[in-house]
C-alpha positions as CSV (number, residue, x, y, z in Angstrom):
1,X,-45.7,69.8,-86.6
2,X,-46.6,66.2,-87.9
3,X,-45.3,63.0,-86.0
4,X,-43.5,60.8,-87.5
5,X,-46.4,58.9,-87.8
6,X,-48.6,60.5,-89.2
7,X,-45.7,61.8,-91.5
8,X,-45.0,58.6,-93.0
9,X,-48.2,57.3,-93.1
10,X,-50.9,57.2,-95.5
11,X,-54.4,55.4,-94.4
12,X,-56.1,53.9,-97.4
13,X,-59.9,54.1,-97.4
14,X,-61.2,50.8,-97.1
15,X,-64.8,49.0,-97.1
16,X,-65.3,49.1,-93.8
17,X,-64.9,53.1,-93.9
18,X,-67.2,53.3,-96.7
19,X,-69.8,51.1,-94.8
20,X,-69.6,53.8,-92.0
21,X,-70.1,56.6,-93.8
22,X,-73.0,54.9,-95.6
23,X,-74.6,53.5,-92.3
24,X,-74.5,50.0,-93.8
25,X,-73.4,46.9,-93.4
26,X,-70.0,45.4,-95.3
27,X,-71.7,43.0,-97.1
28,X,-74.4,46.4,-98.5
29,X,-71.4,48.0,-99.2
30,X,-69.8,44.6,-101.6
31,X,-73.4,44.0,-103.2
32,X,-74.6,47.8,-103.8
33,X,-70.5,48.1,-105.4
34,X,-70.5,44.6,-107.5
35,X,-73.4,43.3,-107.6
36,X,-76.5,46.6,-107.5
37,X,-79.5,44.3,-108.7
38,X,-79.2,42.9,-105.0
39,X,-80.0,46.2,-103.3
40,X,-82.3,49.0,-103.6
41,X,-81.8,52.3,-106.1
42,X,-81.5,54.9,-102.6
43,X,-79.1,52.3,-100.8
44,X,-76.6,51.7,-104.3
45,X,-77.1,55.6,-104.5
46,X,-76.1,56.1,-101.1
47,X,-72.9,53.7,-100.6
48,X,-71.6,55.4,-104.2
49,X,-72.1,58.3,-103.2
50,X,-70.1,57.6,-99.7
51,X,-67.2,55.9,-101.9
52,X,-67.1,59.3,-103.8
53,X,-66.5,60.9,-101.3
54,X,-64.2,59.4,-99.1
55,X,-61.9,58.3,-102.7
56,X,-62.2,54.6,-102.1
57,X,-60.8,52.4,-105.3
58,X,-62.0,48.6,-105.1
59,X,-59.2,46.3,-104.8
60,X,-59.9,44.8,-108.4
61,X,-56.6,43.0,-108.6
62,X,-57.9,41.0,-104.9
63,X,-61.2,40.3,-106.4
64,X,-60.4,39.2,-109.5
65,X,-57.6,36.6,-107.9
66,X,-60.5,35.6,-105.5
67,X,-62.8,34.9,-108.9
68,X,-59.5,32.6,-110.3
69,X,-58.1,35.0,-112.7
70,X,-55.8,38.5,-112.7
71,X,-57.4,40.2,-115.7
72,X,-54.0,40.6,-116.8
73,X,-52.3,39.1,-120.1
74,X,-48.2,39.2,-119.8
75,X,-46.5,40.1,-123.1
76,X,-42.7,40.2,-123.9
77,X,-42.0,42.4,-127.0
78,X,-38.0,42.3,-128.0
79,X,-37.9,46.5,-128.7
80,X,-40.6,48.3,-127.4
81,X,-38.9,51.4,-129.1
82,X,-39.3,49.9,-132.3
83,X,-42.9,51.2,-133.7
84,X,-43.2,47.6,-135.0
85,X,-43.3,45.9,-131.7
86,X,-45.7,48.9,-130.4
87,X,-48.3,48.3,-132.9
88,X,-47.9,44.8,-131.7
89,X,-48.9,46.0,-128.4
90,X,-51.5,48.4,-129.3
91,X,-53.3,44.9,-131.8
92,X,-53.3,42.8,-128.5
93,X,-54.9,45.3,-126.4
94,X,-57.8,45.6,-128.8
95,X,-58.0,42.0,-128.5
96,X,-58.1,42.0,-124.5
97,X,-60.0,44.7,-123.7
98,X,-63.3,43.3,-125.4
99,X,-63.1,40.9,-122.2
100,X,-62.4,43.3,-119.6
101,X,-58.8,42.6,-119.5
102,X,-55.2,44.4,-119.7
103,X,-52.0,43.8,-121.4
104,X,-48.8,43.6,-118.8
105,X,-45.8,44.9,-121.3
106,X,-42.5,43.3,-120.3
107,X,-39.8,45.1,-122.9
108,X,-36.5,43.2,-123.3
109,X,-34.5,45.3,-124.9
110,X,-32.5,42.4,-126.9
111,X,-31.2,40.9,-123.8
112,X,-31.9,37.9,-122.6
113,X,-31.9,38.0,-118.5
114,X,-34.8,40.9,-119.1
115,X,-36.9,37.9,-121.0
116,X,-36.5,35.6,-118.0
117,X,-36.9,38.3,-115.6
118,X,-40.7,39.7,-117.4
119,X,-41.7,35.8,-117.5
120,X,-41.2,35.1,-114.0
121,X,-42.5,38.3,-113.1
122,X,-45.6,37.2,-115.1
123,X,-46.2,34.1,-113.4
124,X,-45.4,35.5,-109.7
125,X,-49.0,38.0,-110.5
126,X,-50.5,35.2,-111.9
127,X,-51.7,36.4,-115.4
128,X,-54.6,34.8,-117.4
129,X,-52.1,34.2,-120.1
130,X,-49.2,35.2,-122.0
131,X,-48.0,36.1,-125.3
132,X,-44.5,35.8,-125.7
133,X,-42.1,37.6,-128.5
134,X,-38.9,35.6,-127.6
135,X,-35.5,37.4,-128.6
136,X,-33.6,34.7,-128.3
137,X,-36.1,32.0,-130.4
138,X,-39.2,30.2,-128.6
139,X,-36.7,27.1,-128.3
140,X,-34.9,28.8,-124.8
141,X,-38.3,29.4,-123.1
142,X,-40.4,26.0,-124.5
143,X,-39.4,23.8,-120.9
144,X,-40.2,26.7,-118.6
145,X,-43.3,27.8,-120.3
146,X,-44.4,24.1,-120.5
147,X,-44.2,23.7,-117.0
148,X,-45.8,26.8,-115.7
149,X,-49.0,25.4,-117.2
150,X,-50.0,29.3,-117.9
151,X,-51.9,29.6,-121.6
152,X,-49.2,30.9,-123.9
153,X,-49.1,32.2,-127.6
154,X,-46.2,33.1,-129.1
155,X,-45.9,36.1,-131.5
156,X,-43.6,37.0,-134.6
157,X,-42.1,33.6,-133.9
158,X,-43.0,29.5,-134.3
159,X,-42.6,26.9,-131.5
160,X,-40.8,24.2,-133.8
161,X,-41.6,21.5,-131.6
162,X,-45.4,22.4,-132.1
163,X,-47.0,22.8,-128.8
164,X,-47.9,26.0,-128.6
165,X,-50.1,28.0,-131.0
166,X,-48.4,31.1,-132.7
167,X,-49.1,34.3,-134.8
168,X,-45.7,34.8,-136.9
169,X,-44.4,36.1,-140.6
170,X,-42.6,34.5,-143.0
171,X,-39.1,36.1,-142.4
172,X,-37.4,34.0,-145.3
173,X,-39.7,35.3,-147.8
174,X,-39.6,39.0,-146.6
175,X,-36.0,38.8,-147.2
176,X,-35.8,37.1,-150.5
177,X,-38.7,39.9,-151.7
178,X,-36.2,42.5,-150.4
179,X,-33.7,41.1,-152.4
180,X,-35.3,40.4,-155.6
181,X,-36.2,43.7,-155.6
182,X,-33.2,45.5,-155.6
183,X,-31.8,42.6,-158.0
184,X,-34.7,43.6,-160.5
185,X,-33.4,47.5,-160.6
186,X,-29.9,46.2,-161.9
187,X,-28.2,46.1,-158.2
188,X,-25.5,43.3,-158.0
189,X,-23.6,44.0,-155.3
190,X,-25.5,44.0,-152.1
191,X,-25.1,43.8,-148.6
192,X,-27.4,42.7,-146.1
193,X,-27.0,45.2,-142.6
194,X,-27.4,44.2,-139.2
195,X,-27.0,40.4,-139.3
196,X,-27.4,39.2,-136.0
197,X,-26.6,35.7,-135.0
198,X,-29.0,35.6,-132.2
199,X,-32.4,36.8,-133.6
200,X,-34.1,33.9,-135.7
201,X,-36.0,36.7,-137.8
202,X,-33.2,38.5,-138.7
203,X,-31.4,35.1,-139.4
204,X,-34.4,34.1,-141.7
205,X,-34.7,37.4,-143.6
206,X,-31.0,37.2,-144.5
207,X,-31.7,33.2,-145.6
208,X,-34.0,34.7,-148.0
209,X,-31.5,37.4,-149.4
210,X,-29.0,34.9,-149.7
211,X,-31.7,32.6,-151.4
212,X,-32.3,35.5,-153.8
213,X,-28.6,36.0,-154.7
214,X,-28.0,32.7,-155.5
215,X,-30.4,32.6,-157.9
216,X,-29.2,35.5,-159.8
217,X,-26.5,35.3,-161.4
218,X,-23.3,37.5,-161.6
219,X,-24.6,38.9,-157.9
220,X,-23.0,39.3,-154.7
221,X,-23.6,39.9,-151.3
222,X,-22.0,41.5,-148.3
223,X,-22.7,40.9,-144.4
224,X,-21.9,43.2,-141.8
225,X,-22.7,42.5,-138.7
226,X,-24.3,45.2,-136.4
227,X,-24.3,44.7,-132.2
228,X,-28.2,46.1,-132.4
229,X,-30.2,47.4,-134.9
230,X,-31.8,51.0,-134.3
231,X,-31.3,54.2,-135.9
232,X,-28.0,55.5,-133.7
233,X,-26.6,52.4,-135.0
234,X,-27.5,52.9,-138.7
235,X,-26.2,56.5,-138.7
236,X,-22.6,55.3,-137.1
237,X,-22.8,52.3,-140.1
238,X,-23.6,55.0,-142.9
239,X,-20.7,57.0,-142.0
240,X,-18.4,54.0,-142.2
241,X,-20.1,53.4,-146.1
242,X,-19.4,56.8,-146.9
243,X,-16.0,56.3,-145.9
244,X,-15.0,53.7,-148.3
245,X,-14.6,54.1,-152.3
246,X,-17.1,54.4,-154.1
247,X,-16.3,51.0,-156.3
248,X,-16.2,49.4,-152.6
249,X,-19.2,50.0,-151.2
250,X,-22.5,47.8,-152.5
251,X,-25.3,49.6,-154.8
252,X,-28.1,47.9,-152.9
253,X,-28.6,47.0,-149.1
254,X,-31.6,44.9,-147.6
255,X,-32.1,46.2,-143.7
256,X,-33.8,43.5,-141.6
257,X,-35.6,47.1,-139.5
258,X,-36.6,50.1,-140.9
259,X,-35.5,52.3,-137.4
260,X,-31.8,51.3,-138.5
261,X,-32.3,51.7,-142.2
262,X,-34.0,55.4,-141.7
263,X,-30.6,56.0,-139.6
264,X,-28.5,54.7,-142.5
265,X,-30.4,56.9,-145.0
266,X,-29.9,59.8,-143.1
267,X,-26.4,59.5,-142.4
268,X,-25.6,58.7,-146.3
269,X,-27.3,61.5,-147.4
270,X,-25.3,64.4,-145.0
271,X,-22.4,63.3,-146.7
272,X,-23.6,63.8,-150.1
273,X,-24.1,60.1,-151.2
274,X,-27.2,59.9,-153.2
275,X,-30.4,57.5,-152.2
276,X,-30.9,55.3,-154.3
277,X,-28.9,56.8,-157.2
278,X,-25.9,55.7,-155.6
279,X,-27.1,53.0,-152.9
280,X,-30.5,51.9,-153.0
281,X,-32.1,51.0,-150.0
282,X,-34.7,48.4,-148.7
283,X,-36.0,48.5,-145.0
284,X,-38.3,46.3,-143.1
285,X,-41.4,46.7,-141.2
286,X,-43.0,48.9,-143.3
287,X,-43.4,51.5,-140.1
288,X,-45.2,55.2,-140.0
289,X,-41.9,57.0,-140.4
290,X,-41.0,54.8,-143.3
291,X,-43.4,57.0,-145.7
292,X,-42.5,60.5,-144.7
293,X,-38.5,59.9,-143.9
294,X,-36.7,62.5,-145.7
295,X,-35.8,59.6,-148.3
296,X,-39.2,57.6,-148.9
297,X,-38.3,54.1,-147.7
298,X,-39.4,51.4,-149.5
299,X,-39.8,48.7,-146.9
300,X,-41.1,45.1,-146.5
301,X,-44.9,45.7,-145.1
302,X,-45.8,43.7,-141.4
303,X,-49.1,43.8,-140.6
304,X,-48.4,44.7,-137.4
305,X,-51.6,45.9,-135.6
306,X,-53.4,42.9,-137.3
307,X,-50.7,40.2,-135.7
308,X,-50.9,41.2,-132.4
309,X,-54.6,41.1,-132.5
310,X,-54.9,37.7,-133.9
311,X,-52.5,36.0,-131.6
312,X,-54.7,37.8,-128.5
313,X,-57.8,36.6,-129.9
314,X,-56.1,32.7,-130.2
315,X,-55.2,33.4,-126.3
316,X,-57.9,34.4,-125.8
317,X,-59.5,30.9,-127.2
318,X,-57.3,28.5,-124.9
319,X,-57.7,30.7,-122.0
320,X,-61.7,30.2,-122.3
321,X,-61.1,26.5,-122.8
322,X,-62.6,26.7,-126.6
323,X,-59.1,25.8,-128.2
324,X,-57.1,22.8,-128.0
325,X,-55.8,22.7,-130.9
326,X,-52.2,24.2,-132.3
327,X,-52.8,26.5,-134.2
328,X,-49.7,28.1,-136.3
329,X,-50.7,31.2,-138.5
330,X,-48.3,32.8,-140.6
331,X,-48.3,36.2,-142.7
332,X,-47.0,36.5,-146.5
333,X,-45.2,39.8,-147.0
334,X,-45.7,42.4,-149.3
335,X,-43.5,45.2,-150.3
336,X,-43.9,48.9,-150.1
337,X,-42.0,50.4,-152.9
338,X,-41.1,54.3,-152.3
339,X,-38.5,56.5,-153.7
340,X,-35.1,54.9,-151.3
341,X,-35.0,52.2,-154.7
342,X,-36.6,53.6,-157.5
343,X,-36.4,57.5,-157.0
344,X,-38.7,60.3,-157.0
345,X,-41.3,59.9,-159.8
346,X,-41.0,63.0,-162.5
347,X,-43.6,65.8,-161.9
């Protein structure tokens, strides 16, 4: 029967095992691992082959922090849930990887004390740099980022007082487009879904729908205010439209996320309300699942992938020393138009 030593203990193979096993020296061992031009063919041959067999794994995380840098870029997404932030993600890493780097994912789930907690996690491993998603606006973080001196871009948001470089979209616009739309088909009483004080995109895409039905006359619009907005949350909301009168409930709603207009959809349509004969529908995001929902969605298009990417590739640029300048890129929206506003076309 195992002590409880040797229970609760598990030795990790180190260098100096490998060196044993090989009949080398340490330093053999170091070169014939990280640096093989310095040895001999039969002697890098022979130490790999002792590392294979006794399972050693370098401590790349020591060596890199001995060579000034982690490898590791910190990013803060507000919903990694939402395919949206995920393509984010998946833009960034194609960015990194090109250097031999990987992105640290820090999800905040619209809260707050989860942002603080993924940024000072960030800085106690001491990544390379970060790019930062706030959910609460780039303003709360600006002192604390500024004073951590780490290289920082944020993403699907703008530092206002200009000091750090940032990849975002123009929110207003995507909501006035969404708008417009819906305004074009004859809808004139519309309601804007999940407006949510705290999150400046959502506050900016309904600026833009308010924008757009103050233009057009004889319009009106309706907020309703939604704790998050996800799918759950859209299918509870869509049974509370169904519930009111028909001559009470808006012809056309603009959805600042496609996850809680999908939900919305669904929920409308179990309860025999038609999409979009009765309420016509705009999402946004544009995400996979917005083409193939059981309703089409048409949605306003993020490119996603191609955002993330583009803010690595500027973090990239300040980490290597080759930017100093701001840099503030922002996308234009275009919208996806599917059968959730103008209806399935005749065969």
């Amino acid at each position: 029967m195992a002590g409880p030593e040797e229970k609760n203990s598990v030795k990790r193979v180190g260098i100096r095992d490998v060196a044993a096993a090989a009949g080398v020296s340490i330093s053999t061992v170091s070169n014939a691992l990280n640096r093989p031009d310095m040895v001999s063919d039969e002697l890098a041959n022979r130490v790999r082959q002792a590392a294979d067999e006794l399972g050693y794994v370098p401590l790349r995380a020591a060596q890199q922090l001995r060579q000034g840098r982690s490898g590791l870029i910190g990013m803060t997404v507000i919903n990694i849930a939402n395919p949206f932030f995920a393509d984010l993600v998946a833009g960034a890493e194609s960015a990194v990887a090109r250097g031999g780097r990987r992105v640290l994912v820090g999800n905040t789930n619209d809260e707050l004390v989860k942002e603080r907690d993924h940024l000072e996690l960030f800085e106690s491993v001491h990544v390379d740099g970060m790019l930062v998603s706030p959910f609460g606006g780039p303003e709360a973080w600006i002192q604390r980022l500024r004073d951590s001196k780490i290289p920082t871009v944020f993403v699907d948001a703008i530092d206002d007082a200009g000091e750090f470089s940032s990849v975002s979209f123009n929110d207003v616009a995507g909501g006035r487009l969404a708008a417009e739309h819906l305004l074009s088909l004859g809808r004139t009483r519309l309601a804007f879904v999940g407006a949510r004080a705290e999150v400046r995109q959502i506050r900016d895409r309904l600026l833009g729908t308010e924008e757009a039905v103050d233009a057009h006359g004889g319009a009106s619009l309706e907020r309703i205010w939604t704790d998050r907005v996800n799918s759950d949350i859209g299918r509870a909301f869509g049974q509370q439209l169904a519930d009111r009168a028909p001559q009470n409930r808006p012809n056309g709603l603009v959805v600042p996320n496609d996850h809680l207009a999908i939900g919305i959809v669904s929920s409308l349509v179990s309860r025999g309300i038609r999409v979009p004969e009765d309420i016509a529908i705009v999402g946004y995001d544009d995400i996979e699942f917005a083409a193939i929902a059981a309703v089409p969605l048409t949605s306003v298009r993020q490119p996603a992938r191609e955002m993330g990417h583009r803010a690595a590739e500027l973090l990239l640029a300040r980490i290597a020393g080759d930017a100093t300048e701001v840099e503030n890129i922002v996308y234009e929206p275009t919208l996806s138009v599917r059968e959730s506003t103008i209806g399935r076309s005749p065969a």
